[in-house]
Every structure is written in C-alpha cells, then in structure tokens.
Coordinates of C-alpha atoms in Angstrom, one line a residue:
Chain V
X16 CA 45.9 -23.8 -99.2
X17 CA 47.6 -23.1 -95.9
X18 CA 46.3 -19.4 -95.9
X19 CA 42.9 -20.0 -96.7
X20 CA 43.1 -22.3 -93.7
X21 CA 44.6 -19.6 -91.9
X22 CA 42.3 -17.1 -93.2
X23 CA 38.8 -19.0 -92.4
X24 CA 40.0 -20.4 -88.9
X25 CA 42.9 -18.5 -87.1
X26 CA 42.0 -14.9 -88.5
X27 CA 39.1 -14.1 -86.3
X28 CA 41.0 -15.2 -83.3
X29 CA 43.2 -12.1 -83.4
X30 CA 39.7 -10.1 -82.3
X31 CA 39.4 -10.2 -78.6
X32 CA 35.4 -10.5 -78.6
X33 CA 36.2 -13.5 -81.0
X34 CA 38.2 -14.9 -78.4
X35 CA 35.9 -14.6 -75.7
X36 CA 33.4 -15.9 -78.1
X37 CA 35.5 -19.0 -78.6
X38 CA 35.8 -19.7 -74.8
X39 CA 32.2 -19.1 -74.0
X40 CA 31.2 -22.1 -76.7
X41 CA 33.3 -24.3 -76.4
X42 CA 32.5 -24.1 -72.4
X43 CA 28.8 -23.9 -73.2
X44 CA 29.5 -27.1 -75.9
X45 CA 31.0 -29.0 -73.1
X46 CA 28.2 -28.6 -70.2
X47 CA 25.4 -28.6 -72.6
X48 CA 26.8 -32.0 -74.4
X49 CA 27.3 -33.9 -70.7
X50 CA 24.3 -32.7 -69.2
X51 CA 22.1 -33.7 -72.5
X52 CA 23.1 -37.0 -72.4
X53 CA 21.7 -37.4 -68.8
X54 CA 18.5 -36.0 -70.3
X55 CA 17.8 -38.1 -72.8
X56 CA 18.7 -41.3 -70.5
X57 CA 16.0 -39.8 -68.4
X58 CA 13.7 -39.0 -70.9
X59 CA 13.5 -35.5 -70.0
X60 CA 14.6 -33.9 -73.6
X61 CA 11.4 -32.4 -73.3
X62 CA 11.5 -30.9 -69.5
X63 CA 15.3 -29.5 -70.8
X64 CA 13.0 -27.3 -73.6
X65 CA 10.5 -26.4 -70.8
X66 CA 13.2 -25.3 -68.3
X67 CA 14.9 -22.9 -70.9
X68 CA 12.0 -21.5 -71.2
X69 CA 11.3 -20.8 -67.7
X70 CA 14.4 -19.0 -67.1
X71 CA 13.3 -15.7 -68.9
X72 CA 11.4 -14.5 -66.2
X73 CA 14.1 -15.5 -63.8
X74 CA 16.8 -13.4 -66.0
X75 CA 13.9 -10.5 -66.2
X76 CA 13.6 -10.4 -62.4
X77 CA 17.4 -10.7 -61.6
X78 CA 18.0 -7.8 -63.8
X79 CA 15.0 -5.8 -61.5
X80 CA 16.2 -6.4 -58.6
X81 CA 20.1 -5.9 -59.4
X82 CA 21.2 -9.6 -58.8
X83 CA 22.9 -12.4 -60.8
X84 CA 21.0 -13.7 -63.5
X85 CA 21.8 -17.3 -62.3
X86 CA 20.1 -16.8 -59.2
X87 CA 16.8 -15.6 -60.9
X88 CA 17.4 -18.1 -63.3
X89 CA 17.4 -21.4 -60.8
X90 CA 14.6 -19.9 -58.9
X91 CA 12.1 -19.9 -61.5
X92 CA 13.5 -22.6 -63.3
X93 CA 13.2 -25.2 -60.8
X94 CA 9.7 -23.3 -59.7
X95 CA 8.4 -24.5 -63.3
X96 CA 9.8 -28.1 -62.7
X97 CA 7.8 -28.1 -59.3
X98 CA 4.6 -26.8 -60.8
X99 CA 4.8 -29.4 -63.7
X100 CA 5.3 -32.0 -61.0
X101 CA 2.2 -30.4 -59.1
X102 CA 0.0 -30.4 -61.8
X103 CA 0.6 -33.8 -62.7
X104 CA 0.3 -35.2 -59.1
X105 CA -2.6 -33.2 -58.2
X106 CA -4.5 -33.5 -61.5
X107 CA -5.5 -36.0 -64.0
X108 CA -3.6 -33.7 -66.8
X109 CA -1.2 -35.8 -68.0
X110 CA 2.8 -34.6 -67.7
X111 CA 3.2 -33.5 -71.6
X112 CA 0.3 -31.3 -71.3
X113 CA 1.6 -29.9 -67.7
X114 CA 4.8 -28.7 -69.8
X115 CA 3.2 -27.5 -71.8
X116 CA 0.9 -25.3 -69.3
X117 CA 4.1 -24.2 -67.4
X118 CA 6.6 -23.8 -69.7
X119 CA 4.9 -21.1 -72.1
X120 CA 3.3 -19.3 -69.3
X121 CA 6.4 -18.9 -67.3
X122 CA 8.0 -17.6 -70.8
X123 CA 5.0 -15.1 -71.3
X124 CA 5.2 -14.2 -68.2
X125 CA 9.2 -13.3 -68.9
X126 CA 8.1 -11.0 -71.8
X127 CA 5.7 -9.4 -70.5
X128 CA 8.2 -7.9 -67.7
X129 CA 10.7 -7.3 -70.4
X130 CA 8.2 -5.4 -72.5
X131 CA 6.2 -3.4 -69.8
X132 CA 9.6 -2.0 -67.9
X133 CA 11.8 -0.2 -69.6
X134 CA 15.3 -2.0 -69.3
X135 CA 17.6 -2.3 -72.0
X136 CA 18.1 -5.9 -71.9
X137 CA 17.3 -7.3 -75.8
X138 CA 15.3 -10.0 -75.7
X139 CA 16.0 -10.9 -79.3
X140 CA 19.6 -11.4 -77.8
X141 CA 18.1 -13.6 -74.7
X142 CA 16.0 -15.0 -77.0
X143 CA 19.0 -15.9 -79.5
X144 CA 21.8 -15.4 -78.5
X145 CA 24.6 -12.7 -79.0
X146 CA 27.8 -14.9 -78.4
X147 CA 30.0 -12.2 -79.8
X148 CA 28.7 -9.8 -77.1
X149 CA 30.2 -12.2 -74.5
X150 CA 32.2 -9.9 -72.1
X151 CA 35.1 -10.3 -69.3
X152 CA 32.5 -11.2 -66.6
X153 CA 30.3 -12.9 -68.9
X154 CA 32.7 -15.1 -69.8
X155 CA 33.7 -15.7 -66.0
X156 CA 29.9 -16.4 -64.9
X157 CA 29.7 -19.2 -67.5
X158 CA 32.8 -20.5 -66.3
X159 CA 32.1 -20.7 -63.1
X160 CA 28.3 -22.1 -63.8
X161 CA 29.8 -24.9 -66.5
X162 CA 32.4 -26.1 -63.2
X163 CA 29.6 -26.2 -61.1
X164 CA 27.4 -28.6 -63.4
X165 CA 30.5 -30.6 -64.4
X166 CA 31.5 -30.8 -60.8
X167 CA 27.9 -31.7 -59.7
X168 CA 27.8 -34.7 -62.5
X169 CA 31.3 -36.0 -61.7
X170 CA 30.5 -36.0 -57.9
X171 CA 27.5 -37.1 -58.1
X172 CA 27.6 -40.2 -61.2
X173 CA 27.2 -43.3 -59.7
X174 CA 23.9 -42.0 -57.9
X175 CA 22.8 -40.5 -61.6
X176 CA 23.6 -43.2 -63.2
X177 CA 21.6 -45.4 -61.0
X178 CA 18.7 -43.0 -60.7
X179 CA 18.7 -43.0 -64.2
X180 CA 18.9 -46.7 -65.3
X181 CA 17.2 -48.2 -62.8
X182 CA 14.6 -45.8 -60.9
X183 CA 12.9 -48.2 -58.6
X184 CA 16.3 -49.7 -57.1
X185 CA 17.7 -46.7 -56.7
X186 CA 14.9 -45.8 -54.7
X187 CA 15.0 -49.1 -53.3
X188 CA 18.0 -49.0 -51.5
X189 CA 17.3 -45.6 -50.1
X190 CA 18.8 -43.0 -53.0
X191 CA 16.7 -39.7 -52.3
X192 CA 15.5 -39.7 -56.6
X193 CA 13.4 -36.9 -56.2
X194 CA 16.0 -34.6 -54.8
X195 CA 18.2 -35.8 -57.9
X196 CA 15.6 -35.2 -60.0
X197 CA 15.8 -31.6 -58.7
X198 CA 19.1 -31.0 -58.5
X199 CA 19.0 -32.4 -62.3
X200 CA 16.7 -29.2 -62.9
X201 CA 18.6 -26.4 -61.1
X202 CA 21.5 -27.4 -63.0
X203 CA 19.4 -27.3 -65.8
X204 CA 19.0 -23.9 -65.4
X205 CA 22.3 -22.9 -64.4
X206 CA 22.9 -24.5 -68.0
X207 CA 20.7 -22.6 -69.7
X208 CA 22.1 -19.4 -68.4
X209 CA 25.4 -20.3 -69.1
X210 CA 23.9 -21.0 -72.6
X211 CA 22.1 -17.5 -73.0
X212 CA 24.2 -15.5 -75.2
X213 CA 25.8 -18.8 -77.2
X214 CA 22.7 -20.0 -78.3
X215 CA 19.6 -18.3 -76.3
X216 CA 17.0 -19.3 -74.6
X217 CA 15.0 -20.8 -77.8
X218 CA 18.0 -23.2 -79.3
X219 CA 19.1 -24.3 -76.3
X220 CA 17.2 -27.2 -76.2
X221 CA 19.2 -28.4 -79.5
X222 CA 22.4 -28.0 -77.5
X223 CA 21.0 -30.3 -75.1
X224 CA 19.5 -32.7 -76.9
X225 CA 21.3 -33.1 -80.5
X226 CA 25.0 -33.8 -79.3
X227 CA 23.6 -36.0 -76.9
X228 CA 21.4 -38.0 -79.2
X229 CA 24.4 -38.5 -81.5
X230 CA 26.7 -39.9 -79.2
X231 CA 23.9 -41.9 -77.9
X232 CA 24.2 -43.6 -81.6
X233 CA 27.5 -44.3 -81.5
X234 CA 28.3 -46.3 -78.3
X235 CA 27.2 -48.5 -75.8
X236 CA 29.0 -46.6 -72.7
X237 CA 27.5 -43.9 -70.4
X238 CA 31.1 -42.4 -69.6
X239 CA 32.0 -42.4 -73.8
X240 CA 28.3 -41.3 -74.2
X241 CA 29.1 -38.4 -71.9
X242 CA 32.2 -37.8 -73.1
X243 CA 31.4 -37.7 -77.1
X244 CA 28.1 -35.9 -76.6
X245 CA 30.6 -33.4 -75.1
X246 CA 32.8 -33.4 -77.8
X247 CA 30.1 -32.7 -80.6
X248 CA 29.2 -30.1 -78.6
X249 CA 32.3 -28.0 -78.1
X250 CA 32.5 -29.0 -82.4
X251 CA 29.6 -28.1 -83.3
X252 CA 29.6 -24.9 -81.4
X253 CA 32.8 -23.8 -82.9
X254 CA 32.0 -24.3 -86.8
X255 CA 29.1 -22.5 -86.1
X256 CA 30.7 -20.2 -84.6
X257 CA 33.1 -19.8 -87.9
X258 CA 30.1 -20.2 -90.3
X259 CA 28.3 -17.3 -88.0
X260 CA 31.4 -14.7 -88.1
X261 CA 32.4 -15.8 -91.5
X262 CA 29.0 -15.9 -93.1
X263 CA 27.2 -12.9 -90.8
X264 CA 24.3 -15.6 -89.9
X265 CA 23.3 -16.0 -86.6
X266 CA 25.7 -17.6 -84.2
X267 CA 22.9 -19.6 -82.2
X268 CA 20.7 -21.0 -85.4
X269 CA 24.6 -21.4 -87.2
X270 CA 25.5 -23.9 -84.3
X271 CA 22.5 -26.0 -83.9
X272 CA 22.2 -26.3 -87.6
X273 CA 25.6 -27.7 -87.4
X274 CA 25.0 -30.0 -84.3
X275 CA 21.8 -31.4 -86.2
X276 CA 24.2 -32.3 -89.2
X277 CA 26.5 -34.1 -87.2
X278 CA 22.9 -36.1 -86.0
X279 CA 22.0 -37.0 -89.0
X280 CA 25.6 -38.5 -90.2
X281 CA 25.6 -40.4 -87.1
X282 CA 21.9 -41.5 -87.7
X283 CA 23.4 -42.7 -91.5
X284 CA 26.8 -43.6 -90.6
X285 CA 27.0 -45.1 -87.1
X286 CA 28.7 -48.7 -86.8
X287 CA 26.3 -50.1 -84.2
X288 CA 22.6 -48.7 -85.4
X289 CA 23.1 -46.9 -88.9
X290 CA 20.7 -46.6 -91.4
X291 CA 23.3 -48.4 -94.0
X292 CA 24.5 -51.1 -91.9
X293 CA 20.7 -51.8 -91.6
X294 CA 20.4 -51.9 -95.8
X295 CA 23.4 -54.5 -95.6
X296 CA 22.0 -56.7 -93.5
X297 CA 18.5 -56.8 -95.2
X298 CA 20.8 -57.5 -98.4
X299 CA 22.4 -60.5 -96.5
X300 CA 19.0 -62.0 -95.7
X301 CA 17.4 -61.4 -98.8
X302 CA 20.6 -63.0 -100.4
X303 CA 20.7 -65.9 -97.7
Chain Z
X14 CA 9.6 -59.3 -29.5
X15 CA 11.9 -60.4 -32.5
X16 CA 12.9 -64.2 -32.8
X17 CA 16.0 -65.4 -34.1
X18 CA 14.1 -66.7 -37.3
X19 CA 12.0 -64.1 -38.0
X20 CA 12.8 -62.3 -41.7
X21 CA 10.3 -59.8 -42.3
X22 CA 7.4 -58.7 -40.3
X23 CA 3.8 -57.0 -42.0
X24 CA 2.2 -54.9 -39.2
X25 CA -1.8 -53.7 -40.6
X26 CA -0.5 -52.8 -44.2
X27 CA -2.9 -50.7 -45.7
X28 CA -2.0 -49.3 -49.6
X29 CA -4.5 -47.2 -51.4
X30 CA -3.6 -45.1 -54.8
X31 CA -5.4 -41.4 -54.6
X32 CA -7.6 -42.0 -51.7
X33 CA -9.7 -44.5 -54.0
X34 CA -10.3 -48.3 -52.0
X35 CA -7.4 -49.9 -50.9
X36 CA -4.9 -52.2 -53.1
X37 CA -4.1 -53.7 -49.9
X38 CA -6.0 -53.8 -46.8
X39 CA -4.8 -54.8 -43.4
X40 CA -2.0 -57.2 -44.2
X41 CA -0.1 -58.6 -41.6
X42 CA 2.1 -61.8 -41.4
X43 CA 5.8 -62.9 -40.3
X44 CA 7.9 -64.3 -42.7
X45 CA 10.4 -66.8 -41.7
X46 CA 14.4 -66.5 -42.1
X47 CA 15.2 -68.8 -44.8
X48 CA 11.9 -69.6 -46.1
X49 CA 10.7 -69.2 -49.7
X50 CA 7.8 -67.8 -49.8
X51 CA 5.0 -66.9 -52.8
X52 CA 2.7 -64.1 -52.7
X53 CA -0.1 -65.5 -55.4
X54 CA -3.1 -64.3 -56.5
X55 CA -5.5 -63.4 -59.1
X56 CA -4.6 -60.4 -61.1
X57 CA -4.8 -56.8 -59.8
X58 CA -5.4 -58.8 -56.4
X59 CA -2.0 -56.5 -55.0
X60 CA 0.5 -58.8 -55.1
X61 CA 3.2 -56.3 -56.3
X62 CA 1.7 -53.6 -55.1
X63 CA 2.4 -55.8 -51.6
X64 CA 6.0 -56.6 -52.8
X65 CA 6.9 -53.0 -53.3
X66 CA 5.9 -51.6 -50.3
X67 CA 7.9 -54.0 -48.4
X68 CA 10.9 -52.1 -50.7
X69 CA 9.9 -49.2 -49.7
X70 CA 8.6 -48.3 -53.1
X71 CA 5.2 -47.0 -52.4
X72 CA 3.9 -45.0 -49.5
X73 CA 1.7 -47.3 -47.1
X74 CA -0.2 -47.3 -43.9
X75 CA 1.3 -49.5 -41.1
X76 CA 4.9 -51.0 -40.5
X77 CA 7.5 -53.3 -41.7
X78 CA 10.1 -55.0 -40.3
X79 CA 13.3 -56.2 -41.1
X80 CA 14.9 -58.4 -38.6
X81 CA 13.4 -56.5 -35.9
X82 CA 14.4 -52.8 -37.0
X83 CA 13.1 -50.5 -39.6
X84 CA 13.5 -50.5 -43.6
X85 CA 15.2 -47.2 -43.5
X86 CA 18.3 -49.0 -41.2
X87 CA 17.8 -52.2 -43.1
X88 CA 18.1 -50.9 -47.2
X89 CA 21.3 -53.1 -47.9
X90 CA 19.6 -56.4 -46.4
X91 CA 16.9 -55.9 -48.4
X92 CA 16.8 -56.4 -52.7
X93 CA 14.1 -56.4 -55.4
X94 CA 14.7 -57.4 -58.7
X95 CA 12.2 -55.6 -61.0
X96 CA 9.9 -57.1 -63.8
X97 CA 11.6 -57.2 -67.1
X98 CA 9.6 -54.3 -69.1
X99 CA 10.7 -51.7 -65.6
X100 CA 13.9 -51.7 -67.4
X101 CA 15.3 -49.5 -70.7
X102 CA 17.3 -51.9 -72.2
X103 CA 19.2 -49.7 -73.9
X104 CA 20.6 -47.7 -71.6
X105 CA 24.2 -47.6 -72.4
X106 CA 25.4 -49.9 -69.6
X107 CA 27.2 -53.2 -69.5
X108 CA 26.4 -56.0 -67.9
X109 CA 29.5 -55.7 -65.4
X110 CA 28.3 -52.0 -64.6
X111 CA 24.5 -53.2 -63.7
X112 CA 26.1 -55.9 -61.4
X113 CA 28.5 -53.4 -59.6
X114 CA 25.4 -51.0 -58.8
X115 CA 24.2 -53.9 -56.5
X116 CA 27.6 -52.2 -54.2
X117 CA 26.3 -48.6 -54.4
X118 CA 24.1 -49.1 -51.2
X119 CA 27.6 -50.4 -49.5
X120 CA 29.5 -47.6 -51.0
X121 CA 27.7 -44.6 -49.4
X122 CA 28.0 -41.3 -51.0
X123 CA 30.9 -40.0 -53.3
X124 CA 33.0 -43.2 -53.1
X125 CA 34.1 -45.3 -55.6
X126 CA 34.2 -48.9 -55.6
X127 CA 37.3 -50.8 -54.1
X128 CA 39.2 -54.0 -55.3
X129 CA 37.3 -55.5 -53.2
X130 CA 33.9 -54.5 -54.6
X131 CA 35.6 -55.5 -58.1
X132 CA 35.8 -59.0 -56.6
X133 CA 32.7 -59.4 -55.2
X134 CA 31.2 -58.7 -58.6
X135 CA 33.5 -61.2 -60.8
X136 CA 32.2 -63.5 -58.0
X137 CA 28.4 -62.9 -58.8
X138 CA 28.8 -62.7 -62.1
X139 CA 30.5 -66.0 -62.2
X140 CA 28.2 -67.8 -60.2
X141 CA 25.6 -67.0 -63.0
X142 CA 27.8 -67.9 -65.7
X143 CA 27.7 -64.7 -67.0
X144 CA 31.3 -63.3 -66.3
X145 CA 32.2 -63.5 -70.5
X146 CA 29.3 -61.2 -71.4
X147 CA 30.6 -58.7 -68.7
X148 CA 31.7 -56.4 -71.3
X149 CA 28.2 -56.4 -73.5
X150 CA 25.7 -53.6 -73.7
X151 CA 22.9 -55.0 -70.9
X152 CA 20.1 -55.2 -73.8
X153 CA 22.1 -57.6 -76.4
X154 CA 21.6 -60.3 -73.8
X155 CA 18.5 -62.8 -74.0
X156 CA 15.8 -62.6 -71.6
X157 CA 16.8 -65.5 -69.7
X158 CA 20.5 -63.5 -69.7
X159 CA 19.2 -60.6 -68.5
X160 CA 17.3 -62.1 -65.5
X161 CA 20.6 -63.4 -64.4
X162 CA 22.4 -60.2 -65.1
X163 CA 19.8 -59.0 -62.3
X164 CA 20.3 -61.6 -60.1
X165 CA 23.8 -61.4 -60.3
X166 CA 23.4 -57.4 -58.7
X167 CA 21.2 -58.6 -56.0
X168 CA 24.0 -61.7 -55.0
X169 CA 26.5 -58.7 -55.5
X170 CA 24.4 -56.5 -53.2
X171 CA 25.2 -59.3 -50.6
X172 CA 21.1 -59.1 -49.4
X173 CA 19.6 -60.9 -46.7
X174 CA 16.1 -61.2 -48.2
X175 CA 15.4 -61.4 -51.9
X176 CA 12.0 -60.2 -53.3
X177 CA 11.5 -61.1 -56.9
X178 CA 8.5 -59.9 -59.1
X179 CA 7.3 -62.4 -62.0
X180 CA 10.8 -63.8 -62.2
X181 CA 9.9 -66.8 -64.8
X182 CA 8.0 -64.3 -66.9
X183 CA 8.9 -64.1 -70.5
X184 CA 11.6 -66.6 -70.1
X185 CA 12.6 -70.0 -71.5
X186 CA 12.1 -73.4 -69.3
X187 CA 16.2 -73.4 -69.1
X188 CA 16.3 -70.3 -67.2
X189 CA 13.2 -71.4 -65.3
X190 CA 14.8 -73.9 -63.8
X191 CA 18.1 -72.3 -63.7
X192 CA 16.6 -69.5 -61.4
X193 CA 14.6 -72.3 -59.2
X194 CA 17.7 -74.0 -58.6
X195 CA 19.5 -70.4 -57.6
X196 CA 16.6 -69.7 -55.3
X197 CA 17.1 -73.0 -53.8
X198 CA 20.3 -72.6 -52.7
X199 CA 19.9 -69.3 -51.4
X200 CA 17.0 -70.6 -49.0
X201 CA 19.2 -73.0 -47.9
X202 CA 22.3 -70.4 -47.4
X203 CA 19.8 -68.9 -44.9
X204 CA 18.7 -66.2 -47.6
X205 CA 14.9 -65.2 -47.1
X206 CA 13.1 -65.2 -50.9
X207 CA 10.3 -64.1 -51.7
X208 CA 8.4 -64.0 -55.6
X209 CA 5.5 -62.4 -56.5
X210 CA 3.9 -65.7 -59.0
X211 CA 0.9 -66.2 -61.0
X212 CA 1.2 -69.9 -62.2
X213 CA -0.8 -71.8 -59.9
X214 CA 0.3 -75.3 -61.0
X215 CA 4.3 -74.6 -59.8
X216 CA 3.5 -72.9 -56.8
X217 CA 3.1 -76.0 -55.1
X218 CA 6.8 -77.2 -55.8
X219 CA 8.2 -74.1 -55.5
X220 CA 7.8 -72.5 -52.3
X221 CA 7.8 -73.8 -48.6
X222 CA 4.9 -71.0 -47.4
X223 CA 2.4 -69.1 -49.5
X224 CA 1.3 -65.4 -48.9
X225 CA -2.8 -65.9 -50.7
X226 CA -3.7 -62.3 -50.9
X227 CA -6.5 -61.1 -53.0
X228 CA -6.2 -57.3 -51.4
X229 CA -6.5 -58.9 -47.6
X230 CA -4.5 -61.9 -46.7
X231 CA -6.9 -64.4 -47.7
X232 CA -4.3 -67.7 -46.0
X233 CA -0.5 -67.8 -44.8
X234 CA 1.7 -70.6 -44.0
X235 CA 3.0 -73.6 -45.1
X236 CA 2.5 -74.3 -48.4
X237 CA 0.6 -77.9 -47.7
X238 CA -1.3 -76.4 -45.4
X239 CA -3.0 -73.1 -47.1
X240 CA -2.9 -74.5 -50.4
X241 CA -6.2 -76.1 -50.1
X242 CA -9.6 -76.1 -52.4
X243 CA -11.6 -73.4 -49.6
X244 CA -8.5 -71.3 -49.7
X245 CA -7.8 -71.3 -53.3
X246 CA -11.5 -70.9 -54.1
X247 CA -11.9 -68.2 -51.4
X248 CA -8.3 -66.3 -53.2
X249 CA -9.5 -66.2 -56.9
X250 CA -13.2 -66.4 -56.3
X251 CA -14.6 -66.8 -59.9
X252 CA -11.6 -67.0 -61.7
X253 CA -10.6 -70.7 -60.9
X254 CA -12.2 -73.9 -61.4
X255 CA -11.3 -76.8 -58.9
X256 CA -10.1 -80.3 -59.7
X257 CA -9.7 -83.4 -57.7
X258 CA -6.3 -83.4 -55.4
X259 CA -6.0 -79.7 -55.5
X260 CA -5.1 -79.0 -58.9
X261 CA -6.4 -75.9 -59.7
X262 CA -6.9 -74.2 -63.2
X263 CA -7.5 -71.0 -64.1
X264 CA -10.1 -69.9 -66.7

C-alpha cells in the first residue's frame, strides 16, 4: 500500500524537471484560483477567455524583439481590453460581440507572426502548455509574476472588493473603477503568462474560472472564497499533473479536466446550494 | 456666496446620453441644510438620472455644489443608496462587511479599518436593529432587511447629505415607515435628504420641499407651496388626472 503511494506520488519528484514542474502549478494554481474568483464576482469569466487569448501576439512580439514575454504580454493584453471597451462605447455592438471581434483577431493575428517568421517557439506548446519544459528562469518569471498579482490583490482588496460589489458607490465616493478595471486586466495577462506552459493559452480560462466557480459554491465569504478557489487550484493542478506524467496525457487538458470534476462535486455536494440538499427539501415539502 | 444653510447647490445642469436630447436640461436650485426634499416626476422624466449626477455618477454639463466647494473635495459628505436590483445579492459578503465599506471613503488608500471604524459600525448597525444578522450572507436578508443593511453603510459613512433612489420600492408598509421615521430623524439631526419618489399620494407628508422635474425643473420649494393642481398638471402633463383638494392620481 505504502509503496504504491510512494510509487504514484513521491517518485516523480526525484526528477528535477518534475520538480520545477511541481512549483510552477502549484504557483500557477494559486494566482489563477485568487484572481478567478474576482472574475466571476465581476462577471468577467468571459473577458478572462478573451485576454488569454490576446496575449499570443504579445508573447510573438516579445520573442521578435528579444524582450520578456510579460511585457509583450500586458501590452497587447490590456490593448484588447481597451478596444473591447472602444467598440462598445463607440458603437451599438453590444460587449459579447466586441470580445468576440477582439479576442480572435488579436489571437490570429499571434499566429500569423508565429507562422510567417521562422522562430522556434511551438505554438502547440503556447497553445497548451508544456509544464514539464518549465526551466530555472521559467520558473523564476512565474514566481515573480504570481507575487506581483497576489501582491496587487492583497494591497489593493478593500477597493476590489468595493468595485466589485457595489460599482456605483465605489465610484461614488470617488474610487477611480476604471483604472481598477484595468489594472484587473494587466494582471490578467501577467496571469496568463505565468500560466503559459502549465496550462497554455487555450485552458487557461478553466484555471480561472472552475476553481473559482467551486469555491463560489461553497461559502458565503470573499476572503474563504479567495482562499478555497486557491486551494482547488494548486489541487487540481497537481493531480493533473500526476495523471499527466503518470498517464503520458497532456498536463494542461489533465488539470482542467480535474478542476472541472472538483466543479461538479461541489455543484452535487455543496452544504449551502447542492443539487441534493435541494432533492431533500423538495422531499420535506412534498411530505409536509 | 455660500450661506450657512445651504446643502447642495444645481448650477445649469444639463445631462444628455450620446449626444441625443437632453435627460436633463438646465436644472438649477439650492437645497436647504436639513431639509427633506423629493425629486418627483413622471417616469423617464430624469429624476435619477438628476440624483446621480449630483453623485457624481454620470458626466454632466454645469456645476454642483456641496457646502460651497466642489464634489471631488466633498465625496465623504456626500451618500447614495442605490435601487435594490443595482445590487448582486449574492455576492459573498456579510451584512457587517457592506456596512463597514461605508468607512472606505474615510480610510484612504491601503489602510485598514481601526477599532474605531469597528465601533462606528456596531453603532449603525444597531441603530437599525440589524446588529444579530451581522454575520449573514447580505442576500438571505428580506427586502425591507436589506434596505436597512444599506442605510446602516450610509449612517456608517457618517454623510452630511443623503440621496436615496426609490427607497420604499419593493418593500413592506413596516419598513416603509421604519425608513420615514429614520429619515425623520436625520432631517432633524441637521442631515440634508434627498429621495428620488414616484407615489404622488405620500409625497405630500413626506417631504418639507419638492424638486418637480419633468427633464427641466418644472417647480421648487416648499412642499405646500409647489404642490399645487398647475404645477402637478404642468409636471406629468397627460399622465395625471386632478381631483378636488390636490389629490392627484395617476392613470
């Protein structure tokens, strides 16, 4: 018993890349899971798939000109969040459709540069990840992107949580909402680079959302919200990560097939709005 | 000039969405320090739309004062309490957390709140008879509950003026009264209050001046005094059928 248990879960930690692999999710599990949950308070689980999306031709560019991938990264990826916010100021398209304008032609216009010049990045890995490809300094930028979001959120809460709750007071008693809004958005991005080689640029939006969502079943506090959603994160994440090595299946798909799971016990299982406390209490009336 | 009893001050308030005619055109008046006063009107006449710019809310032409000096040096004295269907009620926030966001404007950037703030809201929530349901998720109250809740954050923001949109919407005759007595008593405190209404028949008992808008100020002043057949007929136009003695009801 003991050394199956060491065989499926300690074993792989005597590789190095395994190691760094370890790190990199459950640091990606962590910022993805508290960010999420201040997405889907705002309603933004879409804009989260959008910006993902919009960092390709940021990481493209960065790797043209010789730079960091974050800093590509944030620049097109809050570009795209200003041009949906354009679009739907200046026009009467409607803000699901203005994603949806943005989003896929900021991501078209990442493959095109990927295809047309000959670089060796992989966009199958950007695409989907390649978290056991995760090096020394890969593992230091996503460190030091995953401090700056946390940091960003834990200065920043009460204002967030205000913004987020209760829009028209914040702005009421003089909080600057958009600029939250935007700073929401480059952290965004800096999360969805941290994210690349975990999950890539197409799951990431799972990562965001699915922790979050679960937690968001389970209690009636932002801070445990936060906190949980964090926790299924780093979880998830890591059994994918064992089902991935152990399995050979794609580390990315692996995880948010795993994080969806965890959803979907919550949805069933959850004390305050599950499915079966729901059958009970029809029972109760129907019996009253 | 400012005088010493002089709350809030319209200067040629002009609103307009997108260019197309204006929501509000030209409003001016001076609202008195301790006065409750109703902005009524029929719908889409701008009576919100009026409310929100004096927040701050919505971009306007014009100016408004608050005791004499700006909005952007006056946010703390200032506190609206939104309609009931602005809010997600399921936000994952007590009812203690939603009161102590009325200190945020006090505590400034990357502060947390003292003992003090701690105390000011027990206070607020206490006055409101609320303080045993600090600890519940802000949606599993009623709506009476939760308009209280919000008027506990705006006693807890310590405000000068008050602005309340539709407060006795969607809520029982209890609470009605409940938040008519509370408004009461914070006119008398000195408080300036000010409600955006649409029941005719109460507006005669419950405010001391009347704002008639329907997109220009159509009357303003005491309540006895604008609240008058030609004003009322001139204010909702087709919509209202006149009675003997002023009673006014709307088709």
């Amino acid at each position: 018993m003991i050394d199956i248990f060491l065989e499926i879960f300690i074993s792989p930690l005597g590789y190095q890349f395994m190691q760094r692999a370890f790190l990199a999710a459950i640091v990606v599990g962590v910022i993805c899971g508290v960010l999420g949950s201040l997405l889907i308070l705002r309603k933004l689980a879409l804009m989260g798939d959008a910006i993902s999306h919009a960092v390709l031709p940021g990481v493209a560019f960065s790797y043209i000109l010789g730079i960091n991938f974050f800093i590509g990264a944030a620049v097109t990826g809050v570009a795209t969040a200003l041009g949906i916010g354009f679009i739907t100021e200046n026009s009467k398209i409607k803000e699901d459709s203005a994603i949806g304008i943005m989003f896929s032609a900021a991501f078209a216009v990442g493959i095109l540069i990927i295809s047309k010049l000959r670089t060796n990045i992989d966009l199958f890995h950007i695409l989907f990840g390649n978290i056991l490809g995760v090096s020394r300094s890969d593992l230091r930028l996503i460190s030091i992107l995953g401090f700056i979001v946390i940091a960003l959120i834990i200065i920043f809460f009460k204002e967030l949580k205000l913004s987020s709750f209760d829009p028209i007071m914040a702005k009421s008693i003089g909080l600057p909402t958009e600029a939250i809004h935007y700073m929401l958005m480059v952290m965004l991005s800096f999360t969805v680079v941290a994210s690349l080689q975990t999950v890539g640029i197409v799951l990431v939006v799972a990562m965001l959302i699915t922790p979050g969502a679960t937690a968001y079943l389970l209690t009636e506090r932002l801070s445990t919200m936060i906190l949980l959603s964090a926790f299924f994160g780093v979880l998830s994440a890591l059994l994918g990560l064992y089902l991935s090595y152990h399995l050979n299946l794609a580390s990315g798909a692996a995880i948010v097939v795993v994080s969806t799971l965890f959803f979907f016990l919550a949805m069933v299982f959850s004390p305050q709005e599950g499915l079966i406390l729901r059958v009970k209490d029809n029972d109760c009336l129907a019996n009253n | 000039m400012m005088r010493m009893y002089e709350a809030v001050r319209l200067k040629d308030i002009t609103i307009s969405y997108d260019g197309n005619s204006p929501v509000i055109e030209g409003a001016s008046c001076v609202i008195n320090k301790g006065s409750k006063v109703g902005i009524i009107g029929p719908n889409g006449a701008g009576k919100s739309t009026l409310m929100k710019a004096i927040v701050g809310l919505l971009p306007f032409k014009g100016e408004v004062e608050i005791f004499g000096k700006s909005l952007k040096q006056s946010y703390e004295k200032v506190v609206y309490l939104p309609q009931q269907e602005e809010i997600d009620w399921k936000f994952p926030v007590s009812v203690f957390d939603v009161v102590m966001m009325g200190r945020y404007v006090h505590l400034g950037w990357f502060k947390g709140p003292t003992k003090e703030d701690y105390k000011i809201v027990e206070e607020s929530l206490k006055e409101v008879d609320l303080w045993e349901y600090r600890d519940r998720q802000v949606g599993k109250l009623s709506g009476g509950q939760r308009q209280r809740v919000f008027l506990a954050r705006a006693l807890a923001q310590k405000a000068e003026i008050f602005l309340l949109d539709e407060p006795f919407e969607g809520v029982d005759q209890e609470t009605e009264e409940r938040i008519c007595d509370f408004l009461d008593r914070l006119s008398k405190e000195g408080k300036t209050v000010i409600v955006v209404h649409h029941d005719l028949k109460k507006a005669k008992d419950y405010f001391d001046d009347l704002i008639m808008i329907n997109h220009r100020i159509v009357a303003y002043g005491p309540t006895s005094q604008v609240f008058i057949p030609t004003y009322i007929e001139k204010t909702f136009s087709k919509e209202s059928v006149i009675l003997e003695k002023g009673l006014v009801i709307l088709k």
